[in-house]
Amino acid sequence: MALSQLLYSMENKRILETASLTSEKELEDILCENIDLLDPNWLVIGRQVITKNGKVLDLLCIDRGYKLIVLELKKDLTPREVTAQVIEYASYVSEMEQDDIGRAYQNYIEKNPNISKNLNEAFRNKFGIELDESQIDMVPKMVIVAAKMDDGTEHIIRYLRQTYDVDINILFFQIFRYGNERIMSRVWFEENVEVDTKPEYSAKWNREYYVSFGEEDTRVWSDACKYGFISAGGGKWYTQTLKMLHAGDRIWVNIPHVGYVGVGIVQADAQQASEAGWEFDGVYTNMKDMDLKGSYFHHEDDLELAEFVVPIKWIQTFPVKNAVKEMGFFGNQNTVCRPVTEKWDFTVSRLKQLWQIKDSCYEI
């Protein structure tokens, strides 16, 4: 059952006449310039992307949750073969490496000089968060954009979605004429799989905090292990979530792109590093008196950029070389968060098993 669209001018009291696109290239141009027409949470990262078998997919996007999206565009009635076509493209995208994605974006910007020259910058400008390449979901969503589609194709796609939870959808568009203007409307064939077919995970937060420890020259994990703390700095975006932590909370620490390295109990609220101090080896010690490898006292007069620390009593810590990273583990760009996802429950359960952590959570 094809979805029929109609526009009505309330002032002129008439139905707008339909119009058409000149080519699929015109449709492609429109969506590259205005991908928000399809979804405001998408960013175009490739156009006319050549797959390993030499075929060309129309558009490749990524959403703010690091999910790739393959788009196949048809300006008129779409043959049922397009379903197999978009699945084939998705299979090749799933085999891409990160450098393949980088090359696709570079090829895209060569013909679009007005967009960001760097994919990480484009992602940050679009969504206000950093792109974590390690979290990119390489199993893409599939979207067919078409004016019409035969009943057989719609039946196949509904069957794949509802029976096997395949992330495939159709976006129908229609062009109308209003005076000298052409107007585009669009409607999804079905709501996104995540909304209808796969209901949102409803379990309660497991009271376990996730921490991202961004190790670099100024922030060293061995310091954190030895003296008992976590830290973040360089901007409010990185430090503000530290305020979520209070004495008694349990944290699981992940070093981005490396893996999980420790679990411990928060001892006190966040403090600016230059003024911080806590009990170490039975003696209250100022952080400035600790023998540290990192540099934690930068921007002392600028609360926006200064380093902040949270004292931690470690249950277990591991050197970077022994970090744990497994398929399906939770990751996030925020310094601290309280995830409510199956992936986080799985991660904590698996780490408890690997590190032999007692379920009576806060027992050391």
mmCIF file of C-alpha atoms in Angstrom:
data_model
loop_
_atom_site.group_PDB
_atom_site.id
_atom_site.type_symbol
_atom_site.label_atom_id
_atom_site.label_comp_id
_atom_site.label_asym_id
_atom_site.label_seq_id
_atom_site.Cartn_x
_atom_site.Cartn_y
_atom_site.Cartn_z
ATOM 1 C CA MET A 1 0.000 0.000 0.000
ATOM 2 C CA ALA A 2 1.896 3.057 -1.269
ATOM 3 C CA LEU A 3 1.595 6.106 0.958
ATOM 4 C CA SER A 4 -0.263 8.924 -0.779
ATOM 5 C CA GLN A 5 0.652 12.511 0.024
ATOM 6 C CA LEU A 6 -1.312 15.663 -0.665
ATOM 7 C CA LEU A 7 -0.791 19.357 0.057
ATOM 8 C CA TYR A 8 -3.607 21.844 0.367
ATOM 9 C CA SER A 9 -3.364 25.658 0.293
ATOM 10 C CA MET A 10 -5.739 26.953 2.954
ATOM 11 C CA GLU A 11 -5.495 30.543 1.687
ATOM 12 C CA ASN A 12 -6.050 29.709 -1.979
ATOM 13 C CA LYS A 13 -8.393 26.839 -1.103
ATOM 14 C CA ARG A 14 -6.914 24.446 -3.598
ATOM 15 C CA ILE A 15 -4.896 21.276 -3.744
ATOM 16 C CA LEU A 16 -1.369 21.850 -5.000
ATOM 17 C CA GLU A 17 -0.529 20.190 -8.290
ATOM 18 C CA THR A 18 2.239 17.624 -8.345
ATOM 19 C CA ALA A 19 5.600 18.290 -9.995
ATOM 20 C CA SER A 20 8.755 16.253 -10.538
ATOM 21 C CA LEU A 21 12.512 16.254 -10.168
ATOM 22 C CA THR A 22 14.722 16.569 -13.198
ATOM 23 C CA SER A 23 16.987 13.669 -12.167
ATOM 24 C CA GLU A 24 18.179 11.517 -9.293
ATOM 25 C CA LYS A 25 21.224 13.796 -9.158
ATOM 26 C CA GLU A 26 18.913 16.678 -8.263
ATOM 27 C CA LEU A 27 17.472 14.610 -5.420
ATOM 28 C CA GLU A 28 21.004 13.765 -4.311
ATOM 29 C CA ASP A 29 21.995 17.454 -4.401
ATOM 30 C CA ILE A 30 18.971 18.430 -2.315
ATOM 31 C CA LEU A 31 19.667 15.831 0.373
ATOM 32 C CA CYS A 32 23.393 16.590 0.541
ATOM 33 C CA GLU A 33 22.575 20.228 1.199
ATOM 34 C CA ASN A 34 19.594 19.488 3.491
ATOM 35 C CA ILE A 35 19.980 16.050 5.059
ATOM 36 C CA ASP A 36 17.812 17.327 7.941
ATOM 37 C CA LEU A 37 14.870 16.789 5.561
ATOM 38 C CA LEU A 38 15.317 13.100 6.321
ATOM 39 C CA ASP A 39 16.625 13.251 9.876
ATOM 40 C CA PRO A 40 18.234 16.131 11.831
ATOM 41 C CA ASN A 41 20.448 13.570 13.587
ATOM 42 C CA TRP A 42 22.204 12.542 10.370
ATOM 43 C CA LEU A 43 25.436 13.842 8.834
ATOM 44 C CA VAL A 44 26.404 13.102 5.222
ATOM 45 C CA ILE A 45 29.909 11.594 5.091
ATOM 46 C CA GLY A 46 30.002 10.143 1.593
ATOM 47 C CA ARG A 47 28.447 10.584 -1.838
ATOM 48 C CA GLN A 48 28.709 8.152 -4.760
ATOM 49 C CA VAL A 49 30.801 5.860 -2.559
ATOM 50 C CA ILE A 50 32.445 3.033 -4.504
ATOM 51 C CA THR A 51 32.167 -0.340 -2.747
ATOM 52 C CA LYS A 52 34.721 -3.138 -2.911
ATOM 53 C CA ASN A 53 32.800 -4.806 -5.737
ATOM 54 C CA GLY A 54 32.915 -1.592 -7.780
ATOM 55 C CA LYS A 55 29.277 -0.620 -7.314
ATOM 56 C CA VAL A 56 28.318 2.863 -6.211
ATOM 57 C CA LEU A 57 26.032 3.721 -3.296
ATOM 58 C CA ASP A 58 24.304 7.079 -3.439
ATOM 59 C CA LEU A 59 24.800 8.509 0.052
ATOM 60 C CA LEU A 60 26.522 7.376 3.243
ATOM 61 C CA CYS A 61 25.598 9.084 6.513
ATOM 62 C CA ILE A 62 26.351 8.741 10.210
ATOM 63 C CA ASP A 63 24.035 9.670 13.072
ATOM 64 C CA ARG A 64 24.840 11.226 16.449
ATOM 65 C CA GLY A 65 24.845 7.725 17.992
ATOM 66 C CA TYR A 66 27.680 6.632 15.625
ATOM 67 C CA LYS A 67 25.366 4.495 13.473
ATOM 68 C CA LEU A 68 26.132 4.390 9.730
ATOM 69 C CA ILE A 69 23.247 4.847 7.272
ATOM 70 C CA VAL A 70 23.211 3.685 3.644
ATOM 71 C CA LEU A 71 20.814 5.623 1.387
ATOM 72 C CA GLU A 72 19.673 4.496 -2.050
ATOM 73 C CA LEU A 73 17.805 7.198 -3.997
ATOM 74 C CA LYS A 74 15.145 6.674 -6.688
ATOM 75 C CA LYS A 75 13.243 9.618 -8.142
ATOM 76 C CA ASP A 76 10.374 7.561 -9.576
ATOM 77 C CA LEU A 77 8.738 4.160 -9.053
ATOM 78 C CA THR A 78 11.216 1.841 -7.407
ATOM 79 C CA PRO A 79 11.646 -1.756 -8.636
ATOM 80 C CA ARG A 80 11.699 -4.532 -6.047
ATOM 81 C CA GLU A 81 15.349 -5.223 -6.952
ATOM 82 C CA VAL A 82 16.269 -2.124 -4.956
ATOM 83 C CA THR A 83 15.786 -4.086 -1.709
ATOM 84 C CA ALA A 84 18.527 -6.544 -2.669
ATOM 85 C CA GLN A 85 20.611 -3.626 -3.929
ATOM 86 C CA VAL A 86 20.562 -1.664 -0.678
ATOM 87 C CA ILE A 87 21.226 -4.828 1.376
ATOM 88 C CA GLU A 88 24.220 -5.579 -0.846
ATOM 89 C CA TYR A 89 25.563 -2.044 -0.343
ATOM 90 C CA ALA A 90 25.088 -2.360 3.416
ATOM 91 C CA SER A 91 27.027 -5.636 3.442
ATOM 92 C CA TYR A 92 30.006 -3.934 1.811
ATOM 93 C CA VAL A 93 29.800 -0.924 4.128
ATOM 94 C CA SER A 94 29.863 -3.292 7.129
ATOM 95 C CA GLU A 95 33.266 -4.521 5.924
ATOM 96 C CA MET A 96 34.765 -1.038 5.653
ATOM 97 C CA GLU A 97 37.667 0.005 7.840
ATOM 98 C CA GLN A 98 37.911 3.389 9.553
ATOM 99 C CA ASP A 99 40.348 4.619 6.900
ATOM 100 C CA ASP A 100 37.787 3.663 4.224
ATOM 101 C CA ILE A 101 35.286 5.966 5.926
ATOM 102 C CA GLY A 102 37.931 8.685 6.069
ATOM 103 C CA ARG A 103 38.625 8.321 2.350
ATOM 104 C CA ALA A 104 34.905 8.414 1.549
ATOM 105 C CA TYR A 105 34.626 11.712 3.428
ATOM 106 C CA GLN A 106 37.718 13.143 1.714
ATOM 107 C CA ASN A 107 36.288 12.229 -1.696
ATOM 108 C CA TYR A 108 33.026 13.882 -0.663
ATOM 109 C CA ILE A 109 34.593 17.186 0.402
ATOM 110 C CA GLU A 110 36.675 17.432 -2.786
ATOM 111 C CA LYS A 111 33.425 18.155 -4.618
ATOM 112 C CA ASN A 112 31.939 20.154 -1.735
ATOM 113 C CA PRO A 113 34.548 22.782 -0.775
ATOM 114 C CA ASN A 114 32.228 24.604 1.639
ATOM 115 C CA ILE A 115 31.952 21.811 4.218
ATOM 116 C CA SER A 116 34.358 20.957 7.044
ATOM 117 C CA LYS A 117 37.666 19.535 5.839
ATOM 118 C CA ASN A 118 37.837 17.134 8.759
ATOM 119 C CA LEU A 119 35.216 14.499 9.632
ATOM 120 C CA ASN A 120 35.769 14.889 13.377
ATOM 121 C CA GLU A 121 35.233 18.637 13.045
ATOM 122 C CA ALA A 122 32.102 18.130 10.931
ATOM 123 C CA PHE A 123 30.683 15.721 13.543
ATOM 124 C CA ARG A 124 31.455 18.153 16.364
ATOM 125 C CA ASN A 125 29.925 21.093 14.481
ATOM 126 C CA LYS A 126 26.764 19.126 13.705
ATOM 127 C CA PHE A 127 26.133 17.420 17.048
ATOM 128 C CA GLY A 128 28.221 19.326 19.599
ATOM 129 C CA ILE A 129 30.056 16.160 20.701
ATOM 130 C CA GLU A 130 33.311 14.483 19.721
ATOM 131 C CA LEU A 131 33.379 11.615 17.222
ATOM 132 C CA ASP A 132 34.661 8.451 18.902
ATOM 133 C CA GLU A 133 35.782 6.286 15.983
ATOM 134 C CA SER A 134 35.943 3.204 18.181
ATOM 135 C CA GLN A 135 32.177 3.433 18.771
ATOM 136 C CA ILE A 136 31.090 3.593 15.096
ATOM 137 C CA ASP A 137 28.427 0.954 14.463
ATOM 138 C CA MET A 138 29.559 -0.667 11.209
ATOM 139 C CA VAL A 139 26.268 -2.538 10.710
ATOM 140 C CA PRO A 140 24.388 0.190 8.853
ATOM 141 C CA LYS A 141 20.792 1.264 8.787
ATOM 142 C CA MET A 142 19.361 0.963 5.250
ATOM 143 C CA VAL A 143 17.061 3.612 3.786
ATOM 144 C CA ILE A 144 15.458 3.701 0.348
ATOM 145 C CA VAL A 145 14.329 7.187 -0.695
ATOM 146 C CA ALA A 146 11.707 7.000 -3.442
ATOM 147 C CA ALA A 147 8.621 8.663 -4.875
ATOM 148 C CA LYS A 148 6.726 5.387 -5.199
ATOM 149 C CA MET A 149 7.214 1.719 -4.519
ATOM 150 C CA ASP A 150 5.357 -1.357 -5.659
ATOM 151 C CA ASP A 151 3.299 -3.333 -3.149
ATOM 152 C CA GLY A 152 5.627 -6.331 -3.343
ATOM 153 C CA THR A 153 8.649 -4.300 -2.243
ATOM 154 C CA GLU A 154 6.735 -2.736 0.638
ATOM 155 C CA HIS A 155 5.619 -6.183 1.747
ATOM 156 C CA ILE A 156 9.207 -7.493 1.682
ATOM 157 C CA ILE A 157 10.532 -4.561 3.693
ATOM 158 C CA ARG A 158 7.761 -4.789 6.286
ATOM 159 C CA TYR A 159 8.461 -8.531 6.614
ATOM 160 C CA LEU A 160 12.203 -7.973 7.108
ATOM 161 C CA ARG A 161 11.569 -5.295 9.720
ATOM 162 C CA GLN A 162 8.879 -7.011 11.733
ATOM 163 C CA THR A 163 10.041 -10.625 11.516
ATOM 164 C CA TYR A 164 13.831 -10.283 11.624
ATOM 165 C CA ASP A 165 14.326 -6.764 13.050
ATOM 166 C CA VAL A 166 16.272 -5.732 9.937
ATOM 167 C CA ASP A 167 17.012 -2.010 10.125
ATOM 168 C CA ILE A 168 15.623 -1.082 6.717
ATOM 169 C CA ASN A 169 13.041 1.556 5.853
ATOM 170 C CA ILE A 170 11.550 3.560 3.007
ATOM 171 C CA LEU A 171 11.195 7.306 2.899
ATOM 172 C CA PHE A 172 8.586 8.430 0.397
ATOM 173 C CA PHE A 173 8.840 11.933 -1.006
ATOM 174 C CA GLN A 174 6.554 13.937 -3.264
ATOM 175 C CA ILE A 175 7.161 17.149 -5.226
ATOM 176 C CA PHE A 176 4.420 19.763 -5.514
ATOM 177 C CA ARG A 177 4.192 23.044 -7.397
ATOM 178 C CA TYR A 178 3.163 26.299 -5.706
ATOM 179 C CA GLY A 179 3.369 29.180 -8.152
ATOM 180 C CA ASN A 180 6.965 29.281 -9.377
ATOM 181 C CA GLU A 181 8.190 27.149 -6.494
ATOM 182 C CA ARG A 182 8.523 23.421 -6.093
ATOM 183 C CA ILE A 183 7.804 22.052 -2.625
ATOM 184 C CA MET A 184 8.948 18.688 -1.280
ATOM 185 C CA SER A 185 7.044 16.645 1.294
ATOM 186 C CA ARG A 186 8.240 13.400 2.796
ATOM 187 C CA VAL A 187 6.891 10.608 5.016
ATOM 188 C CA TRP A 188 8.427 7.465 6.463
ATOM 189 C CA PHE A 189 6.946 4.121 5.442
ATOM 190 C CA GLU A 190 7.095 3.018 9.093
ATOM 191 C CA GLU A 191 8.488 4.535 12.256
ATOM 192 C CA ASN A 192 12.120 3.718 12.905
ATOM 193 C CA VAL A 193 12.833 0.170 14.044
ATOM 194 C CA GLU A 194 14.264 1.436 17.329
ATOM 195 C CA VAL A 195 10.963 3.108 18.188
ATOM 196 C CA ASP A 196 8.395 0.473 17.242
ATOM 197 C CA THR A 197 9.934 -2.886 16.467
ATOM 198 C CA LYS A 198 12.584 -2.737 19.196
ATOM 199 C CA PRO A 199 11.082 -0.947 22.195
ATOM 200 C CA GLU A 200 13.360 1.209 24.273
ATOM 201 C CA TYR A 201 15.185 -0.729 26.967
ATOM 202 C CA SER A 202 13.057 -0.267 30.066
ATOM 203 C CA ALA A 203 15.310 -1.589 32.835
ATOM 204 C CA LYS A 204 16.216 0.764 35.651
ATOM 205 C CA TRP A 205 19.682 2.237 35.978
ATOM 206 C CA ASN A 206 21.921 -0.323 37.693
ATOM 207 C CA ARG A 207 23.499 2.371 39.924
ATOM 208 C CA GLU A 208 26.897 1.815 38.335
ATOM 209 C CA TYR A 209 28.684 4.871 36.908
ATOM 210 C CA TYR A 210 30.662 4.859 33.686
ATOM 211 C CA VAL A 211 33.843 6.958 33.590
ATOM 212 C CA SER A 212 35.916 7.849 30.540
ATOM 213 C CA PHE A 213 39.531 8.561 31.530
ATOM 214 C CA GLY A 214 41.156 10.486 28.685
ATOM 215 C CA GLU A 215 44.787 9.560 29.213
ATOM 216 C CA GLU A 216 47.280 11.938 27.578
ATOM 217 C CA ASP A 217 50.508 13.785 28.468
ATOM 218 C CA THR A 218 48.757 15.889 31.091
ATOM 219 C CA ARG A 219 46.671 13.027 32.546
ATOM 220 C CA VAL A 220 48.336 9.692 33.339
ATOM 221 C CA TRP A 221 46.529 6.517 34.397
ATOM 222 C CA SER A 222 49.434 5.284 36.574
ATOM 223 C CA ASP A 223 49.085 8.491 38.660
ATOM 224 C CA ALA A 224 45.381 7.809 39.123
ATOM 225 C CA CYS A 225 46.077 4.211 40.179
ATOM 226 C CA LYS A 226 48.821 5.111 42.641
ATOM 227 C CA TYR A 227 47.152 8.053 44.375
ATOM 228 C CA GLY A 228 43.484 7.159 43.934
ATOM 229 C CA PHE A 229 41.638 9.615 41.687
ATOM 230 C CA ILE A 230 40.088 10.277 38.321
ATOM 231 C CA SER A 231 40.313 13.628 36.558
ATOM 232 C CA ALA A 232 39.191 15.682 33.584
ATOM 233 C CA GLY A 233 39.938 19.148 32.262
ATOM 234 C CA GLY A 234 40.286 21.386 29.248
ATOM 235 C CA GLY A 235 36.696 22.575 29.110
ATOM 236 C CA LYS A 236 33.371 22.591 30.904
ATOM 237 C CA TRP A 237 32.037 19.855 28.625
ATOM 238 C CA TYR A 238 34.664 17.479 30.045
ATOM 239 C CA THR A 239 34.450 18.486 33.706
ATOM 240 C CA GLN A 240 30.785 19.214 34.408
ATOM 241 C CA THR A 241 29.730 15.547 34.542
ATOM 242 C CA LEU A 242 32.221 14.923 37.367
ATOM 243 C CA LYS A 243 29.668 16.707 39.553
ATOM 244 C CA MET A 244 27.392 13.667 39.191
ATOM 245 C CA LEU A 245 29.697 11.681 41.469
ATOM 246 C CA HIS A 246 29.387 11.644 45.264
ATOM 247 C CA ALA A 247 30.906 9.622 48.104
ATOM 248 C CA GLY A 248 29.869 5.966 47.957
ATOM 249 C CA ASP A 249 29.206 5.802 44.200
ATOM 250 C CA ARG A 250 30.903 3.006 42.284
ATOM 251 C CA ILE A 251 32.666 3.756 38.992
ATOM 252 C CA TRP A 252 33.996 1.631 36.124
ATOM 253 C CA VAL A 253 36.815 3.336 34.248
ATOM 254 C CA ASN A 254 37.356 3.075 30.500
ATOM 255 C CA ILE A 255 40.269 4.585 28.577
ATOM 256 C CA PRO A 256 38.897 5.451 25.105
ATOM 257 C CA HIS A 257 40.223 3.216 22.309
ATOM 258 C CA VAL A 258 42.069 1.124 24.939
ATOM 259 C CA GLY A 259 39.601 -0.564 27.296
ATOM 260 C CA TYR A 260 38.442 -0.854 30.896
ATOM 261 C CA VAL A 261 41.185 -0.485 33.492
ATOM 262 C CA GLY A 262 39.621 -0.159 36.926
ATOM 263 C CA VAL A 263 36.710 -0.097 39.350
ATOM 264 C CA GLY A 264 36.475 1.876 42.563
ATOM 265 C CA ILE A 265 34.400 3.811 45.090
ATOM 266 C CA VAL A 266 34.103 7.610 45.106
ATOM 267 C CA GLN A 267 35.428 9.194 48.313
ATOM 268 C CA ALA A 268 34.475 12.859 47.833
ATOM 269 C CA ASP A 269 33.009 15.348 45.372
ATOM 270 C CA ALA A 270 35.013 16.845 42.509
ATOM 271 C CA GLN A 271 37.688 19.418 43.426
ATOM 272 C CA GLN A 272 39.941 21.657 41.358
ATOM 273 C CA ALA A 273 43.280 19.862 41.127
ATOM 274 C CA SER A 274 45.315 22.860 42.269
ATOM 275 C CA GLU A 275 43.363 22.968 45.541
ATOM 276 C CA ALA A 276 42.617 19.258 45.998
ATOM 277 C CA GLY A 277 43.771 16.930 48.727
ATOM 278 C CA TRP A 278 42.715 13.614 50.264
ATOM 279 C CA GLU A 279 43.940 10.800 52.458
ATOM 280 C CA PHE A 280 46.800 8.799 50.930
ATOM 281 C CA ASP A 281 48.570 6.014 52.861
ATOM 282 C CA GLY A 282 46.749 7.147 55.992
ATOM 283 C CA VAL A 283 47.897 10.775 55.688
ATOM 284 C CA TYR A 284 45.986 13.730 54.245
ATOM 285 C CA THR A 285 48.036 14.871 51.250
ATOM 286 C CA ASN A 286 47.666 17.861 48.945
ATOM 287 C CA MET A 287 47.701 16.892 45.294
ATOM 288 C CA LYS A 288 50.454 19.423 44.650
ATOM 289 C CA ASP A 289 52.699 17.437 47.031
ATOM 290 C CA MET A 290 52.224 14.160 45.149
ATOM 291 C CA ASP A 291 54.942 12.808 42.861
ATOM 292 C CA LEU A 292 52.937 12.944 39.630
ATOM 293 C CA LYS A 293 53.907 12.150 36.040
ATOM 294 C CA GLY A 294 51.077 14.208 34.550
ATOM 295 C CA SER A 295 50.464 17.957 34.654
ATOM 296 C CA TYR A 296 47.233 18.646 36.507
ATOM 297 C CA PHE A 297 47.648 22.265 37.599
ATOM 298 C CA HIS A 298 47.119 24.060 34.311
ATOM 299 C CA HIS A 299 44.762 27.061 34.019
ATOM 300 C CA GLU A 300 44.557 27.486 37.802
ATOM 301 C CA ASP A 301 42.811 30.839 37.385
ATOM 302 C CA ASP A 302 40.345 29.647 34.751
ATOM 303 C CA LEU A 303 37.595 27.366 36.075
ATOM 304 C CA GLU A 304 36.433 26.693 32.498
ATOM 305 C CA LEU A 305 39.707 25.013 31.486
ATOM 306 C CA ALA A 306 41.176 23.874 34.811
ATOM 307 C CA GLU A 307 41.652 20.217 35.751
ATOM 308 C CA PHE A 308 39.237 18.729 38.300
ATOM 309 C CA VAL A 309 39.746 15.520 40.274
ATOM 310 C CA VAL A 310 37.556 13.062 42.178
ATOM 311 C CA PRO A 311 39.238 10.987 44.931
ATOM 312 C CA ILE A 312 38.678 7.237 44.487
ATOM 313 C CA LYS A 313 39.305 4.190 46.671
ATOM 314 C CA TRP A 314 40.176 1.533 44.120
ATOM 315 C CA ILE A 315 38.743 -1.965 44.318
ATOM 316 C CA GLN A 316 40.908 -3.078 41.405
ATOM 317 C CA THR A 317 43.071 -1.336 38.816
ATOM 318 C CA PHE A 318 45.080 -2.640 35.887
ATOM 319 C CA PRO A 319 47.896 -1.172 33.787
ATOM 320 C CA VAL A 320 47.001 0.066 30.335
ATOM 321 C CA LYS A 321 48.574 -3.004 28.705
ATOM 322 C CA ASN A 322 46.053 -5.200 30.565
ATOM 323 C CA ALA A 323 42.973 -3.154 29.705
ATOM 324 C CA VAL A 324 39.846 -5.166 28.898
ATOM 325 C CA LYS A 325 38.047 -4.459 25.633
ATOM 326 C CA GLU A 326 35.463 -6.841 24.222
ATOM 327 C CA MET A 327 32.835 -6.794 21.508
ATOM 328 C CA GLY A 328 29.614 -5.337 22.858
ATOM 329 C CA PHE A 329 31.191 -3.255 25.646
ATOM 330 C CA PHE A 330 29.641 0.122 26.390
ATOM 331 C CA GLY A 331 31.546 3.287 25.476
ATOM 332 C CA ASN A 332 30.674 6.954 25.671
ATOM 333 C CA GLN A 333 32.403 10.299 25.078
ATOM 334 C CA ASN A 334 31.145 11.839 28.335
ATOM 335 C CA THR A 335 33.556 11.853 31.279
ATOM 336 C CA VAL A 336 30.827 10.442 33.561
ATOM 337 C CA CYS A 337 27.405 9.040 32.745
ATOM 338 C CA ARG A 338 24.665 6.813 34.139
ATOM 339 C CA PRO A 339 23.785 4.506 31.222
ATOM 340 C CA VAL A 340 20.417 2.775 31.019
ATOM 341 C CA THR A 341 21.128 0.287 28.254
ATOM 342 C CA GLU A 342 21.454 -3.450 27.827
ATOM 343 C CA LYS A 343 25.024 -2.855 26.641
ATOM 344 C CA TRP A 344 25.955 -1.225 29.962
ATOM 345 C CA ASP A 345 24.368 -4.017 31.994
ATOM 346 C CA PHE A 346 26.301 -6.528 29.898
ATOM 347 C CA THR A 347 29.561 -4.584 30.339
ATOM 348 C CA VAL A 348 29.283 -4.385 34.130
ATOM 349 C CA SER A 349 28.234 -8.031 34.408
ATOM 350 C CA ARG A 350 31.149 -9.145 32.251
ATOM 351 C CA LEU A 351 33.700 -7.030 34.140
ATOM 352 C CA LYS A 352 32.424 -8.363 37.473
ATOM 353 C CA GLN A 353 32.998 -11.848 36.144
ATOM 354 C CA LEU A 354 36.482 -11.112 34.766
ATOM 355 C CA TRP A 355 37.645 -9.160 37.809
ATOM 356 C CA GLN A 356 35.793 -11.285 40.400
ATOM 357 C CA ILE A 357 33.915 -8.305 41.836
ATOM 358 C CA LYS A 358 31.325 -9.057 44.514
ATOM 359 C CA ASP A 359 27.720 -8.244 43.737
ATOM 360 C CA SER A 360 27.366 -6.579 47.098
ATOM 361 C CA CYS A 361 28.614 -3.642 45.130
ATOM 362 C CA TYR A 362 30.351 -1.419 47.506
ATOM 363 C CA GLU A 363 32.186 -4.052 49.494
ATOM 364 C CA ILE A 364 35.965 -3.721 49.233
#
